[in-house]
């Protein structure tokens, strides 16, 4: 979820591991799931970590109301209509 996602500790590698376990009963190799830990234990990773954490914090606050919520349970779209979407054909006069 948007609340639990974390670029360092709970990221797409973790999601992929859970999905693969569900689908085929095997795990993603630990070289993949432990990659963030290995990167951030390096001197360069330790230097980058505060910047990544700050960017992540700013991103969380940058999209108010995300994901969209509605009282009826239906999600609504704020997107403009697609001009290339097929339109119902009009009968010829």
GROMACS .gro file of C-alpha atoms in nm:
model
   93
    1UNK     CA    1   0.000   0.000   0.000
    2UNK     CA    2   0.105   0.362  -0.024
    3UNK     CA    3   0.132   0.367   0.356
    4UNK     CA    4   0.371   0.070   0.382
    5UNK     CA    5   0.581   0.117   0.067
    6UNK     CA    6   0.937   0.220   0.142
    7UNK     CA    7   1.213   0.255  -0.119
    8UNK     CA    8   1.465   0.097   0.118
    9UNK     CA    9   1.285  -0.160   0.335
   10UNK     CA   10   0.958  -0.252   0.160
   11UNK     CA   11   0.993  -0.200  -0.213
   12UNK     CA   12   0.919  -0.361  -0.548
   13UNK     CA   13   1.166  -0.641  -0.472
   14UNK     CA   14   0.960  -0.739  -0.169
   15UNK     CA   15   0.637  -0.718  -0.367
   16UNK     CA   16   0.785  -0.935  -0.643
   17UNK     CA   17   0.900  -1.191  -0.387
   18UNK     CA   18   0.551  -1.213  -0.233
   19UNK     CA   19   0.391  -1.243  -0.577
   20UNK     CA   20   0.630  -1.515  -0.694
   21UNK     CA   21   0.575  -1.708  -0.370
   22UNK     CA   22   0.201  -1.688  -0.425
   23UNK     CA   23   0.216  -1.787  -0.792
   24UNK     CA   24   0.482  -2.057  -0.796
   25UNK     CA   25   0.569  -2.126  -0.434
   26UNK     CA   26   0.932  -2.015  -0.468
   27UNK     CA   27   1.115  -1.703  -0.353
   28UNK     CA   28   1.301  -1.442  -0.551
   29UNK     CA   29   1.676  -1.500  -0.500
   30UNK     CA   30   1.810  -1.333  -0.187
   31UNK     CA   31   2.062  -1.145  -0.403
   32UNK     CA   32   1.764  -0.944  -0.525
   33UNK     CA   33   1.567  -0.899  -0.203
   34UNK     CA   34   1.877  -0.804  -0.003
   35UNK     CA   35   2.006  -0.559  -0.265
   36UNK     CA   36   1.886  -0.241  -0.088
   37UNK     CA   37   2.046  -0.360   0.238
   38UNK     CA   38   2.376  -0.426   0.060
   39UNK     CA   39   2.366  -0.091  -0.122
   40UNK     CA   40   2.288   0.111   0.191
   41UNK     CA   41   2.559  -0.063   0.393
   42UNK     CA   42   2.821   0.068   0.150
   43UNK     CA   43   2.985   0.408   0.205
   44UNK     CA   44   2.811   0.551  -0.103
   45UNK     CA   45   2.476   0.406   0.010
   46UNK     CA   46   2.518   0.558   0.355
   47UNK     CA   47   2.579   0.892   0.190
   48UNK     CA   48   2.272   0.858  -0.037
   49UNK     CA   49   2.030   0.722   0.224
   50UNK     CA   50   1.933   1.060   0.380
   51UNK     CA   51   1.862   1.206   0.036
   52UNK     CA   52   1.650   0.908  -0.064
   53UNK     CA   53   1.458   0.916   0.264
   54UNK     CA   54   1.396   1.290   0.225
   55UNK     CA   55   1.278   1.247  -0.134
   56UNK     CA   56   1.047   0.966  -0.029
   57UNK     CA   57   0.905   1.180   0.251
   58UNK     CA   58   0.842   1.467   0.008
   59UNK     CA   59   0.673   1.232  -0.239
   60UNK     CA   60   0.435   1.103   0.027
   61UNK     CA   61   0.317   1.456   0.101
   62UNK     CA   62   0.312   1.571  -0.260
   63UNK     CA   63  -0.006   1.392  -0.363
   64UNK     CA   64  -0.286   1.488  -0.123
   65UNK     CA   65  -0.575   1.247  -0.120
   66UNK     CA   66  -0.386   0.970  -0.301
   67UNK     CA   67  -0.511   0.708  -0.347
   68UNK     CA   68  -0.854   0.852  -0.429
   69UNK     CA   69  -1.131   0.771  -0.184
   70UNK     CA   70  -1.504   0.795  -0.239
   71UNK     CA   71  -1.789   0.743   0.002
   72UNK     CA   72  -1.971   0.503  -0.230
   73UNK     CA   73  -1.667   0.281  -0.279
   74UNK     CA   74  -1.648   0.366  -0.649
   75UNK     CA   75  -1.330   0.534  -0.763
   76UNK     CA   76  -1.377   0.838  -0.980
   77UNK     CA   77  -1.141   0.972  -1.239
   78UNK     CA   78  -1.027   1.332  -1.261
   79UNK     CA   79  -0.876   1.273  -1.603
   80UNK     CA   80  -0.991   1.462  -1.907
   81UNK     CA   81  -1.192   1.261  -2.159
   82UNK     CA   82  -0.984   1.077  -2.417
   83UNK     CA   83  -1.048   1.240  -2.756
   84UNK     CA   84  -0.936   0.920  -2.934
   85UNK     CA   85  -1.171   0.691  -2.745
   86UNK     CA   86  -1.434   0.537  -2.965
   87UNK     CA   87  -1.752   0.736  -2.973
   88UNK     CA   88  -2.095   0.589  -3.037
   89UNK     CA   89  -2.168   0.610  -3.408
   90UNK     CA   90  -2.435   0.851  -3.516
   91UNK     CA   91  -2.692   0.735  -3.768
   92UNK     CA   92  -2.654   0.890  -4.111
   93UNK     CA   93  -2.934   1.130  -4.214
   0.00000   0.00000   0.00000
